[in-house]
Amino acid sequence: MRKKSIALPASNAGLTNKVLAVYVKDLRLELRSRYGLNAIFMFGISSLTVISFSLGQAALSTKVLSALYWIVVLFSAMSAMAQVFVREEESGTAMALRLTTEPNAVYLGKLFFNLSLLVILVSVITPLFFIFTDAPVEGIVNFLLVMILGVLDLCAATTLIAAIIARASVKGALFAVLSFPILLPVLIVLVAATDKVWAGSSLAEVSKLLQFLLAYVVIMVTASLMLFKFVWED
Amino acid sequence: MWWQILLFLVMSAVIVTGFITEAPQKQIGEASRIFYFHIPQAWLCVVAFAMSAFYSARFLKNRKLIDDDYALDTARLGFIFCLLATITGSIFAKVTWGSFWNWDPRQTSIFILLLIYGAFFALRSAVEDEDRRATLSAVYSIFAFVTVPFLVFVVPRMVTSLHPTDSVIDENLNFTMGVQVRSIFFSSLAAFSVLYFWMLSLTKRLNRLKRKQMTGAA
């Protein structure tokens, strides 16, 4: 009885509601400060401009273009993805969240928040990329599929790392150092798949690569869900 | 003591017979002898990684700091073997493909393994609190280990590679080597594995003594 009286309203809600609550909270915070969005946009647009300036009108192969595209997305993502956990630790709100919400809900809420951040990023960066460079617009549907899988992969692999570095005493470059080895296999496959799609391959020809990307998302999210509570409740 | 002497004898025998018998692969010729040493190293690099993930999982379960020490020990050993496999591999690449490094998928995946080990050590140096360091590095170690099957088995088979793939078993899982090559290779593999576990048990004992001393002094 006593336990019930101190329980917070959200504690008997279903997992979906809790995930949604964490997600909405982060979204609201983000809209208040716009730190993540500003960082991610400015980084993305700056790097895109650098590429566009330095390349001029040079005709590039799809191989180079696909590498450039994913480098821009990766580094822009790196600039803001850790924020979602670092902010909790720095503002001292992590403890409150820990007490009120179960770890899985926190992880999933943050995962979806990072996902939204990245989706907004690519929906701005991608049209600009097509404008600035001569990436082929044909087969755009196939490219969008690869892109969505890529965004899912990036979020799935980095959200747990973000939680790890928020707990480390030195943060600095640690996020990139820890994320790159885990993201590199995905990046290799993403660049190969984008290159093939831009060169005119059908989905059937890249199906193996897409399977790889999908399998990676599933495994990363599963592993994260199993491991997150250790990082979070330490 | 007897098994250490045996290990010495087997290792010596592998080195001697590896060089005086016929080269294991006719096409590649003399350079293919590296196969007796390179593969066991690469194998131990992954085994050490798996052991690190194992001790990490045990730490997360039992919360005993000694398991964290063990995870670090095996990661250190794995890093050495990984470095050796990278070096021997790139010597082989120079002899057969013409350059030390050409981002063959196999080279990429061993390079990423080196990076993961490096990131593991970087994470450890970035956390001061002992318990938290143990937890965070254990989580990272397991998380990174999950990607290893992709690196070692999936990526090299998706992208065309120059690396010999049928040197131990072919597609139908049959041994491709003759009896002589096979016996040298498996002796080498066993000897290297015993060497690794011996080194690991020494570092483990050292850490147990250190922990004992620490609790004794406190």
GROMACS .gro file of C-alpha atoms in nm:
model
  452
    1MET     CA    1   0.000   0.000   0.000
    2ARG     CA    2   0.276   0.233   0.100
    3LYS     CA    3   0.472   0.155  -0.210
    4LYS     CA    4   0.173   0.246  -0.418
    5SER     CA    5   0.126   0.580  -0.253
    6ILE     CA    6   0.478   0.699  -0.337
    7ALA     CA    7   0.470   0.552  -0.686
    8LEU     CA    8   0.475   0.811  -0.960
    9PRO     CA    9   0.190   0.818  -1.209
   10ALA     CA   10   0.402   0.684  -1.493
   11SER     CA   11   0.529   0.375  -1.311
   12ASN     CA   12   0.228   0.156  -1.381
   13ALA     CA   13   0.195   0.269  -1.739
   14GLY     CA   14   0.288   0.033  -2.022
   15LEU     CA   15   0.633   0.031  -2.180
   16THR     CA   16   0.507   0.212  -2.491
   17ASN     CA   17   0.373   0.500  -2.286
   18LYS     CA   18   0.698   0.531  -2.092
   19VAL     CA   19   0.907   0.525  -2.408
   20LEU     CA   20   0.680   0.791  -2.550
   21ALA     CA   21   0.711   0.998  -2.232
   22VAL     CA   22   1.094   0.991  -2.244
   23TYR     CA   23   1.087   1.069  -2.614
   24VAL     CA   24   0.848   1.363  -2.577
   25LYS     CA   25   1.047   1.498  -2.283
   26ASP     CA   26   1.368   1.496  -2.487
   27LEU     CA   27   1.193   1.646  -2.785
   28ARG     CA   28   1.056   1.927  -2.571
   29LEU     CA   29   1.399   1.992  -2.419
   30GLU     CA   30   1.551   1.993  -2.764
   31LEU     CA   31   1.296   2.241  -2.897
   32ARG     CA   32   1.369   2.465  -2.600
   33SER     CA   33   1.746   2.481  -2.654
   34ARG     CA   34   1.783   2.345  -3.008
   35TYR     CA   35   2.138   2.248  -2.916
   36GLY     CA   36   2.141   1.918  -3.097
   37LEU     CA   37   1.962   2.044  -3.406
   38ASN     CA   38   2.185   2.349  -3.437
   39ALA     CA   39   2.504   2.148  -3.393
   40ILE     CA   40   2.399   1.876  -3.633
   41PHE     CA   41   2.275   2.119  -3.901
   42MET     CA   42   2.569   2.355  -3.888
   43PHE     CA   43   2.811   2.065  -3.898
   44GLY     CA   44   2.632   1.901  -4.188
   45ILE     CA   45   2.596   2.218  -4.391
   46SER     CA   46   2.956   2.329  -4.322
   47SER     CA   47   3.102   1.999  -4.431
   48LEU     CA   48   2.878   1.990  -4.735
   49THR     CA   49   2.990   2.341  -4.830
   50VAL     CA   50   3.355   2.245  -4.786
   51ILE     CA   51   3.303   1.951  -5.018
   52SER     CA   52   3.118   2.157  -5.273
   53PHE     CA   53   3.375   2.439  -5.268
   54SER     CA   54   3.681   2.220  -5.286
   55LEU     CA   55   3.544   1.998  -5.561
   56GLY     CA   56   3.400   2.270  -5.781
   57GLN     CA   57   3.254   2.124  -6.093
   58ALA     CA   58   3.473   1.813  -6.097
   59ALA     CA   59   3.290   1.509  -6.231
   60LEU     CA   60   3.305   1.247  -5.958
   61SER     CA   61   3.239   0.876  -5.979
   62THR     CA   62   2.947   0.738  -5.779
   63LYS     CA   63   3.202   0.561  -5.562
   64VAL     CA   64   3.356   0.889  -5.444
   65LEU     CA   65   3.016   1.053  -5.409
   66SER     CA   66   2.876   0.774  -5.193
   67ALA     CA   67   3.183   0.789  -4.967
   68LEU     CA   68   3.148   1.167  -4.934
   69TYR     CA   69   2.777   1.142  -4.857
   70TRP     CA   70   2.824   0.898  -4.572
   71ILE     CA   71   3.123   1.086  -4.433
   72VAL     CA   72   2.908   1.401  -4.409
   73VAL     CA   73   2.623   1.212  -4.242
   74LEU     CA   74   2.852   1.025  -4.004
   75PHE     CA   75   3.043   1.327  -3.880
   76SER     CA   76   2.732   1.543  -3.847
   77ALA     CA   77   2.570   1.265  -3.646
   78MET     CA   78   2.879   1.235  -3.426
   79SER     CA   79   2.847   1.603  -3.333
   80ALA     CA   80   2.516   1.567  -3.155
   81MET     CA   81   2.426   1.203  -3.088
   82ALA     CA   82   2.602   1.185  -2.751
   83GLN     CA   83   2.415   1.489  -2.623
   84VAL     CA   84   2.104   1.296  -2.535
   85PHE     CA   85   2.276   1.125  -2.240
   86VAL     CA   86   2.546   1.379  -2.162
   87ARG     CA   87   2.272   1.638  -2.105
   88GLU     CA   88   2.106   1.420  -1.841
   89GLU     CA   89   2.432   1.378  -1.650
   90GLU     CA   90   2.534   1.742  -1.675
   91SER     CA   91   2.204   1.891  -1.569
   92GLY     CA   92   2.178   1.635  -1.288
   93THR     CA   93   1.847   1.497  -1.408
   94ALA     CA   94   1.977   1.147  -1.472
   95MET     CA   95   1.903   1.038  -1.116
   96ALA     CA   96   1.539   1.147  -1.136
   97LEU     CA   97   1.497   0.964  -1.463
   98ARG     CA   98   1.665   0.656  -1.315
   99LEU     CA   99   1.421   0.654  -1.024
  100THR     CA  100   1.106   0.702  -1.226
  101THR     CA  101   1.161   0.510  -1.546
  102GLU     CA  102   1.278   0.160  -1.623
  103PRO     CA  103   1.604   0.133  -1.825
  104ASN     CA  104   1.450  -0.018  -2.137
  105ALA     CA  105   1.206   0.271  -2.170
  106VAL     CA  106   1.489   0.522  -2.126
  107TYR     CA  107   1.701   0.347  -2.388
  108LEU     CA  108   1.420   0.321  -2.641
  109GLY     CA  109   1.306   0.679  -2.584
  110LYS     CA  110   1.659   0.806  -2.639
  111LEU     CA  111   1.701   0.578  -2.941
  112PHE     CA  112   1.391   0.721  -3.104
  113PHE     CA  113   1.499   1.071  -3.017
  114ASN     CA  114   1.838   1.018  -3.183
  115LEU     CA  115   1.658   0.862  -3.475
  116SER     CA  116   1.438   1.170  -3.518
  117LEU     CA  117   1.745   1.392  -3.500
  118LEU     CA  118   1.915   1.194  -3.774
  119VAL     CA  119   1.603   1.173  -3.990
  120ILE     CA  120   1.573   1.552  -3.977
  121LEU     CA  121   1.942   1.580  -4.060
  122VAL     CA  122   1.932   1.354  -4.365
  123SER     CA  123   1.610   1.508  -4.492
  124VAL     CA  124   1.793   1.840  -4.511
  125ILE     CA  125   2.138   1.717  -4.609
  126THR     CA  126   2.030   1.479  -4.884
  127PRO     CA  127   1.848   1.730  -5.111
  128LEU     CA  128   2.139   1.972  -5.064
  129PHE     CA  129   2.383   1.697  -5.150
  130PHE     CA  130   2.196   1.627  -5.473
  131ILE     CA  131   2.200   1.998  -5.555
  132PHE     CA  132   2.566   2.058  -5.474
  133THR     CA  133   2.704   1.746  -5.639
  134ASP     CA  134   2.601   1.557  -5.949
  135ALA     CA  135   2.480   1.250  -5.764
  136PRO     CA  136   2.235   1.069  -5.994
  137VAL     CA  137   1.870   1.123  -5.905
  138GLU     CA  138   1.759   0.808  -6.090
  139GLY     CA  139   1.690   0.517  -5.860
  140ILE     CA  140   1.612   0.757  -5.577
  141VAL     CA  141   1.371   0.509  -5.418
  142ASN     CA  142   1.643   0.248  -5.386
  143PHE     CA  143   1.878   0.509  -5.247
  144LEU     CA  144   1.618   0.616  -4.990
  145LEU     CA  145   1.589   0.256  -4.872
  146VAL     CA  146   1.966   0.230  -4.825
  147MET     CA  147   1.965   0.567  -4.651
  148ILE     CA  148   1.691   0.468  -4.406
  149LEU     CA  149   1.873   0.147  -4.317
  150GLY     CA  150   2.193   0.348  -4.275
  151VAL     CA  151   2.027   0.593  -4.039
  152LEU     CA  152   1.884   0.305  -3.835
  153ASP     CA  153   2.229   0.147  -3.817
  154LEU     CA  154   2.394   0.468  -3.702
  155CYS     CA  155   2.140   0.517  -3.423
  156ALA     CA  156   2.139   0.155  -3.313
  157ALA     CA  157   2.517   0.145  -3.278
  158THR     CA  158   2.576   0.485  -3.119
  159THR     CA  159   2.300   0.524  -2.860
  160LEU     CA  160   2.457   0.275  -2.618
  161ILE     CA  161   2.800   0.432  -2.675
  162ALA     CA  162   2.646   0.770  -2.590
  163ALA     CA  163   2.523   0.624  -2.262
  164ILE     CA  164   2.873   0.486  -2.191
  165ILE     CA  165   3.057   0.810  -2.251
  166ALA     CA  166   2.805   1.013  -2.049
  167ARG     CA  167   2.929   0.810  -1.749
  168ALA     CA  168   3.300   0.849  -1.829
  169SER     CA  169   3.497   1.124  -1.658
  170VAL     CA  170   3.671   1.241  -1.974
  171LYS     CA  171   3.427   1.281  -2.262
  172GLY     CA  172   3.596   1.481  -2.538
  173ALA     CA  173   3.676   1.270  -2.837
  174LEU     CA  174   3.579   0.947  -2.666
  175PHE     CA  175   3.244   0.921  -2.843
  176ALA     CA  176   3.406   0.907  -3.186
  177VAL     CA  177   3.685   0.679  -3.065
  178LEU     CA  178   3.438   0.425  -2.928
  179SER     CA  179   3.187   0.452  -3.212
  180PHE     CA  180   3.412   0.428  -3.516
  181PRO     CA  181   3.529   0.068  -3.474
  182ILE     CA  182   3.168  -0.041  -3.431
  183LEU     CA  183   3.041   0.170  -3.720
  184LEU     CA  184   3.318   0.094  -3.970
  185PRO     CA  185   3.174  -0.237  -4.097
  186VAL     CA  186   2.838  -0.066  -4.150
  187LEU     CA  187   3.003   0.226  -4.320
  188ILE     CA  188   3.190   0.001  -4.564
  189VAL     CA  189   2.867  -0.174  -4.657
  190LEU     CA  190   2.669   0.152  -4.676
  191VAL     CA  191   2.920   0.311  -4.911
  192ALA     CA  192   2.924  -0.001  -5.129
  193ALA     CA  193   2.544  -0.019  -5.139
  194THR     CA  194   2.501   0.353  -5.217
  195ASP     CA  195   2.764   0.330  -5.488
  196LYS     CA  196   2.584   0.036  -5.649
  197VAL     CA  197   2.242   0.201  -5.626
  198TRP     CA  198   2.372   0.523  -5.780
  199ALA     CA  199   2.544   0.328  -6.053
  200GLY     CA  200   2.205   0.188  -6.146
  201SER     CA  201   2.184  -0.149  -5.969
  202SER     CA  202   1.843  -0.289  -5.886
  203LEU     CA  203   1.743  -0.379  -5.533
  204ALA     CA  204   1.793  -0.748  -5.605
  205GLU     CA  205   2.158  -0.683  -5.681
  206VAL     CA  206   2.218  -0.513  -5.349
  207SER     CA  207   1.987  -0.738  -5.145
  208LYS     CA  208   2.281  -0.904  -4.966
  209LEU     CA  209   2.414  -0.569  -4.853
  210LEU     CA  210   2.067  -0.462  -4.737
  211GLN     CA  211   2.031  -0.786  -4.541
  212PHE     CA  212   2.361  -0.711  -4.373
  213LEU     CA  213   2.243  -0.362  -4.277
  214LEU     CA  214   1.913  -0.491  -4.142
  215ALA     CA  215   2.080  -0.772  -3.944
  216TYR     CA  216   2.317  -0.519  -3.794
  217VAL     CA  217   2.031  -0.300  -3.669
  218VAL     CA  218   1.856  -0.595  -3.508
  219ILE     CA  219   2.171  -0.723  -3.338
  220MET     CA  220   2.283  -0.382  -3.216
  221VAL     CA  221   1.943  -0.293  -3.068
  222THR     CA  222   1.912  -0.634  -2.901
  223ALA     CA  223   2.260  -0.613  -2.752
  224SER     CA  224   2.196  -0.256  -2.639
  225LEU     CA  225   1.872  -0.351  -2.467
  226MET     CA  226   2.053  -0.628  -2.281
  227LEU     CA  227   2.349  -0.412  -2.180
  228PHE     CA  228   2.191  -0.073  -2.123
  229LYS     CA  229   2.074  -0.135  -1.767
  230PHE     CA  230   2.433  -0.200  -1.655
  231VAL     CA  231   2.551   0.135  -1.786
  232TRP     CA  232   2.247   0.321  -1.666
  233GLU     CA  233   2.202   0.180  -1.317
  234ASP     CA  234   2.568   0.167  -1.221
  235MET     CA  235   5.619  -2.872  -1.547
  236TRP     CA  236   5.596  -3.156  -1.798
  237TRP     CA  237   5.348  -2.975  -2.023
  238GLN     CA  238   5.567  -2.669  -2.046
  239ILE     CA  239   5.853  -2.884  -2.171
  240LEU     CA  240   5.612  -3.052  -2.410
  241LEU     CA  241   5.495  -2.712  -2.533
  242PHE     CA  242   5.856  -2.612  -2.593
  243LEU     CA  243   5.919  -2.931  -2.790
  244VAL     CA  244   5.601  -2.898  -2.998
  245MET     CA  245   5.667  -2.531  -3.076
  246SER     CA  246   6.025  -2.610  -3.182
  247ALA     CA  247   5.904  -2.901  -3.391
  248VAL     CA  248   5.645  -2.679  -3.562
  249ILE     CA  249   5.905  -2.417  -3.644
  250VAL     CA  250   6.154  -2.672  -3.778
  251THR     CA  251   5.909  -2.884  -3.975
  252GLY     CA  252   5.727  -2.575  -4.098
  253PHE     CA  253   6.043  -2.471  -4.276
  254ILE     CA  254   6.197  -2.798  -4.389
  255THR     CA  255   5.888  -2.970  -4.530
  256GLU     CA  256   5.737  -2.886  -4.865
  257ALA     CA  257   5.553  -2.551  -4.880
  258PRO     CA  258   5.183  -2.609  -4.792
  259GLN     CA  259   5.042  -2.429  -5.095
  260LYS     CA  260   5.198  -2.498  -5.435
  261GLN     CA  261   5.069  -2.188  -5.613
  262ILE     CA  262   5.185  -1.937  -5.353
  263GLY     CA  263   5.502  -2.130  -5.284
  264GLU     CA  264   5.748  -2.053  -5.006
  265ALA     CA  265   5.545  -1.759  -4.870
  266SER     CA  266   5.260  -1.992  -4.783
  267ARG     CA  267   5.462  -2.126  -4.488
  268ILE     CA  268   5.340  -1.820  -4.297
  269PHE     CA  269   5.008  -2.004  -4.279
  270TYR     CA  270   5.147  -2.218  -3.993
  271PHE     CA  271   5.196  -1.906  -3.778
  272HIS     CA  272   4.963  -1.642  -3.913
  273ILE     CA  273   4.638  -1.833  -3.875
  274PRO     CA  274   4.698  -1.938  -3.513
  275GLN     CA  275   4.772  -1.574  -3.430
  276ALA     CA  276   4.456  -1.449  -3.598
  277TRP     CA  277   4.263  -1.728  -3.428
  278LEU     CA  278   4.394  -1.631  -3.084
  279CYS     CA  279   4.316  -1.269  -3.153
  280VAL     CA  280   3.949  -1.366  -3.177
  281VAL     CA  281   3.968  -1.620  -2.892
  282ALA     CA  282   4.120  -1.359  -2.661
  283PHE     CA  283   3.846  -1.121  -2.757
  284ALA     CA  284   3.583  -1.384  -2.681
  285MET     CA  285   3.749  -1.451  -2.344
  286SER     CA  286   3.742  -1.081  -2.270
  287ALA     CA  287   3.370  -1.069  -2.347
  288PHE     CA  288   3.326  -1.379  -2.128
  289TYR     CA  289   3.501  -1.225  -1.826
  290SER     CA  290   3.314  -0.900  -1.889
  291ALA     CA  291   2.983  -1.083  -1.878
  292ARG     CA  292   3.093  -1.262  -1.561
  293PHE     CA  293   3.185  -0.928  -1.407
  294LEU     CA  294   2.845  -0.782  -1.489
  295LYS     CA  295   2.684  -1.087  -1.329
  296ASN     CA  296   2.893  -1.124  -1.013
  297ARG     CA  297   3.037  -0.773  -0.973
  298LYS     CA  298   3.379  -0.904  -0.872
  299LEU     CA  299   3.658  -0.669  -0.976
  300ILE     CA  300   3.894  -0.959  -1.031
  301ASP     CA  301   3.692  -1.052  -1.341
  302ASP     CA  302   3.754  -0.704  -1.475
  303ASP     CA  303   4.128  -0.759  -1.426
  304TYR     CA  304   4.102  -1.082  -1.622
  305ALA     CA  305   3.908  -0.913  -1.902
  306LEU     CA  306   4.185  -0.655  -1.930
  307ASP     CA  307   4.456  -0.924  -1.923
  308THR     CA  308   4.306  -1.122  -2.206
  309ALA     CA  309   4.241  -0.803  -2.406
  310ARG     CA  310   4.609  -0.713  -2.372
  311LEU     CA  311   4.716  -1.057  -2.489
  312GLY     CA  312   4.464  -1.043  -2.771
  313PHE     CA  313   4.603  -0.708  -2.879
  314ILE     CA  314   4.954  -0.856  -2.902
  315PHE     CA  315   4.830  -1.148  -3.112
  316CYS     CA  316   4.624  -0.911  -3.325
  317LEU     CA  317   4.931  -0.698  -3.388
  318LEU     CA  318   5.135  -1.007  -3.476
  319ALA     CA  319   4.866  -1.132  -3.714
  320THR     CA  320   4.850  -0.789  -3.880
  321ILE     CA  321   5.227  -0.774  -3.925
  322THR     CA  322   5.267  -1.129  -4.054
  323GLY     CA  323   4.966  -1.076  -4.278
  324SER     CA  324   5.106  -0.761  -4.431
  325ILE     CA  325   5.443  -0.930  -4.493
  326PHE     CA  326   5.252  -1.204  -4.674
  327ALA     CA  327   5.060  -0.934  -4.867
  328LYS     CA  328   5.386  -0.771  -4.976
  329VAL     CA  329   5.527  -1.099  -5.103
  330THR     CA  330   5.219  -1.224  -5.284
  331TRP     CA  331   5.011  -0.916  -5.373
  332GLY     CA  332   5.291  -0.662  -5.408
  333SER     CA  333   5.211  -0.415  -5.132
  334PHE     CA  334   5.213  -0.423  -4.755
  335TRP     CA  335   4.871  -0.266  -4.724
  336ASN     CA  336   4.594  -0.247  -4.982
  337TRP     CA  337   4.271  -0.251  -4.774
  338ASP     CA  338   4.184  -0.603  -4.864
  339PRO     CA  339   3.864  -0.692  -4.667
  340ARG     CA  340   4.069  -0.917  -4.441
  341GLN     CA  341   4.311  -0.637  -4.368
  342THR     CA  342   4.022  -0.404  -4.304
  343SER     CA  343   3.861  -0.640  -4.057
  344ILE     CA  344   4.181  -0.703  -3.861
  345PHE     CA  345   4.244  -0.330  -3.860
  346ILE     CA  346   3.898  -0.272  -3.712
  347LEU     CA  347   3.973  -0.537  -3.449
  348LEU     CA  348   4.287  -0.343  -3.358
  349LEU     CA  349   4.076  -0.026  -3.337
  350ILE     CA  350   3.825  -0.196  -3.109
  351TYR     CA  351   4.104  -0.307  -2.875
  352GLY     CA  352   4.244   0.046  -2.889
  353ALA     CA  353   3.904   0.197  -2.809
  354PHE     CA  354   3.867  -0.047  -2.518
  355PHE     CA  355   4.198   0.073  -2.369
  356ALA     CA  356   4.107   0.437  -2.439
  357LEU     CA  357   3.777   0.396  -2.255
  358ARG     CA  358   3.952   0.239  -1.958
  359SER     CA  359   4.193   0.531  -1.933
  360ALA     CA  360   3.905   0.780  -1.946
  361VAL     CA  361   3.723   0.655  -1.636
  362GLU     CA  362   3.875   0.707  -1.294
  363ASP     CA  363   3.637   0.527  -1.062
  364GLU     CA  364   3.735   0.161  -1.053
  365ASP     CA  365   3.386   0.010  -1.037
  366ARG     CA  366   3.250   0.234  -1.305
  367ARG     CA  367   3.551   0.169  -1.528
  368ALA     CA  368   3.493  -0.203  -1.491
  369THR     CA  369   3.123  -0.173  -1.576
  370LEU     CA  370   3.163   0.058  -1.874
  371SER     CA  371   3.450  -0.132  -2.029
  372ALA     CA  372   3.269  -0.463  -1.973
  373VAL     CA  373   2.965  -0.331  -2.157
  374TYR     CA  374   3.177  -0.196  -2.440
  375SER     CA  375   3.372  -0.518  -2.467
  376ILE     CA  376   3.054  -0.725  -2.504
  377PHE     CA  377   2.895  -0.472  -2.740
  378ALA     CA  378   3.202  -0.470  -2.964
  379PHE     CA  379   3.230  -0.848  -2.952
  380VAL     CA  380   2.882  -0.875  -3.101
  381THR     CA  381   3.015  -0.710  -3.418
  382VAL     CA  382   3.307  -0.952  -3.454
  383PRO     CA  383   3.114  -1.221  -3.644
  384PHE     CA  384   3.026  -0.954  -3.901
  385LEU     CA  385   3.389  -0.852  -3.930
  386VAL     CA  386   3.546  -1.194  -3.942
  387PHE     CA  387   3.287  -1.397  -4.130
  388VAL     CA  388   3.044  -1.171  -4.316
  389VAL     CA  389   3.229  -0.871  -4.457
  390PRO     CA  390   3.526  -1.062  -4.607
  391ARG     CA  391   3.282  -1.289  -4.790
  392MET     CA  392   3.065  -1.007  -4.923
  393VAL     CA  393   3.342  -0.807  -5.083
  394THR     CA  394   3.588  -0.972  -5.318
  395SER     CA  395   3.910  -1.052  -5.139
  396LEU     CA  396   4.252  -1.172  -5.243
  397HIS     CA  397   4.296  -1.350  -4.912
  398PRO     CA  398   4.312  -1.728  -4.948
  399THR     CA  399   3.983  -1.866  -4.817
  400ASP     CA  400   4.019  -2.236  -4.875
  401SER     CA  401   4.349  -2.286  -4.693
  402VAL     CA  402   4.199  -2.485  -4.405
  403ILE     CA  403   3.861  -2.608  -4.521
  404ASP     CA  404   3.686  -2.569  -4.853
  405GLU     CA  405   3.325  -2.477  -4.917
  406ASN     CA  406   3.206  -2.833  -4.844
  407LEU     CA  407   3.385  -2.825  -4.508
  408ASN     CA  408   3.642  -3.082  -4.620
  409PHE     CA  409   4.005  -3.045  -4.528
  410THR     CA  410   4.200  -2.915  -4.824
  411MET     CA  411   4.543  -2.998  -4.690
  412GLY     CA  412   4.742  -3.315  -4.693
  413VAL     CA  413   4.808  -3.516  -4.378
  414GLN     CA  414   5.154  -3.369  -4.327
  415VAL     CA  415   5.043  -3.006  -4.361
  416ARG     CA  416   4.741  -3.074  -4.149
  417SER     CA  417   4.942  -3.224  -3.865
  418ILE     CA  418   5.189  -2.935  -3.859
  419PHE     CA  419   4.910  -2.680  -3.875
  420PHE     CA  420   4.702  -2.828  -3.597
  421SER     CA  421   5.009  -2.882  -3.378
  422SER     CA  422   5.087  -2.514  -3.428
  423LEU     CA  423   4.730  -2.412  -3.352
  424ALA     CA  424   4.730  -2.622  -3.035
  425ALA     CA  425   5.073  -2.496  -2.928
  426PHE     CA  426   4.976  -2.132  -2.979
  427SER     CA  427   4.650  -2.185  -2.790
  428VAL     CA  428   4.829  -2.350  -2.497
  429LEU     CA  429   5.079  -2.064  -2.500
  430TYR     CA  430   4.796  -1.812  -2.483
  431PHE     CA  431   4.619  -1.985  -2.195
  432TRP     CA  432   4.949  -2.021  -2.012
  433MET     CA  433   5.021  -1.648  -2.050
  434LEU     CA  434   4.666  -1.573  -1.940
  435SER     CA  435   4.695  -1.791  -1.631
  436LEU     CA  436   5.020  -1.616  -1.535
  437THR     CA  437   4.865  -1.269  -1.560
  438LYS     CA  438   4.558  -1.393  -1.377
  439ARG     CA  439   4.772  -1.522  -1.093
  440LEU     CA  440   4.957  -1.193  -1.080
  441ASN     CA  441   4.630  -1.004  -1.052
  442ARG     CA  442   4.498  -1.236  -0.783
  443LEU     CA  443   4.812  -1.169  -0.580
  444LYS     CA  444   4.776  -0.794  -0.633
  445ARG     CA  445   4.415  -0.801  -0.516
  446LYS     CA  446   4.515  -1.010  -0.214
  447GLN     CA  447   4.791  -0.766  -0.125
  448MET     CA  448   4.549  -0.474  -0.159
  449THR     CA  449   4.291  -0.629   0.071
  450GLY     CA  450   4.569  -0.734   0.310
  451ALA     CA  451   4.706  -0.381   0.329
  452ALA     CA  452   4.366  -0.224   0.378
   0.00000   0.00000   0.00000
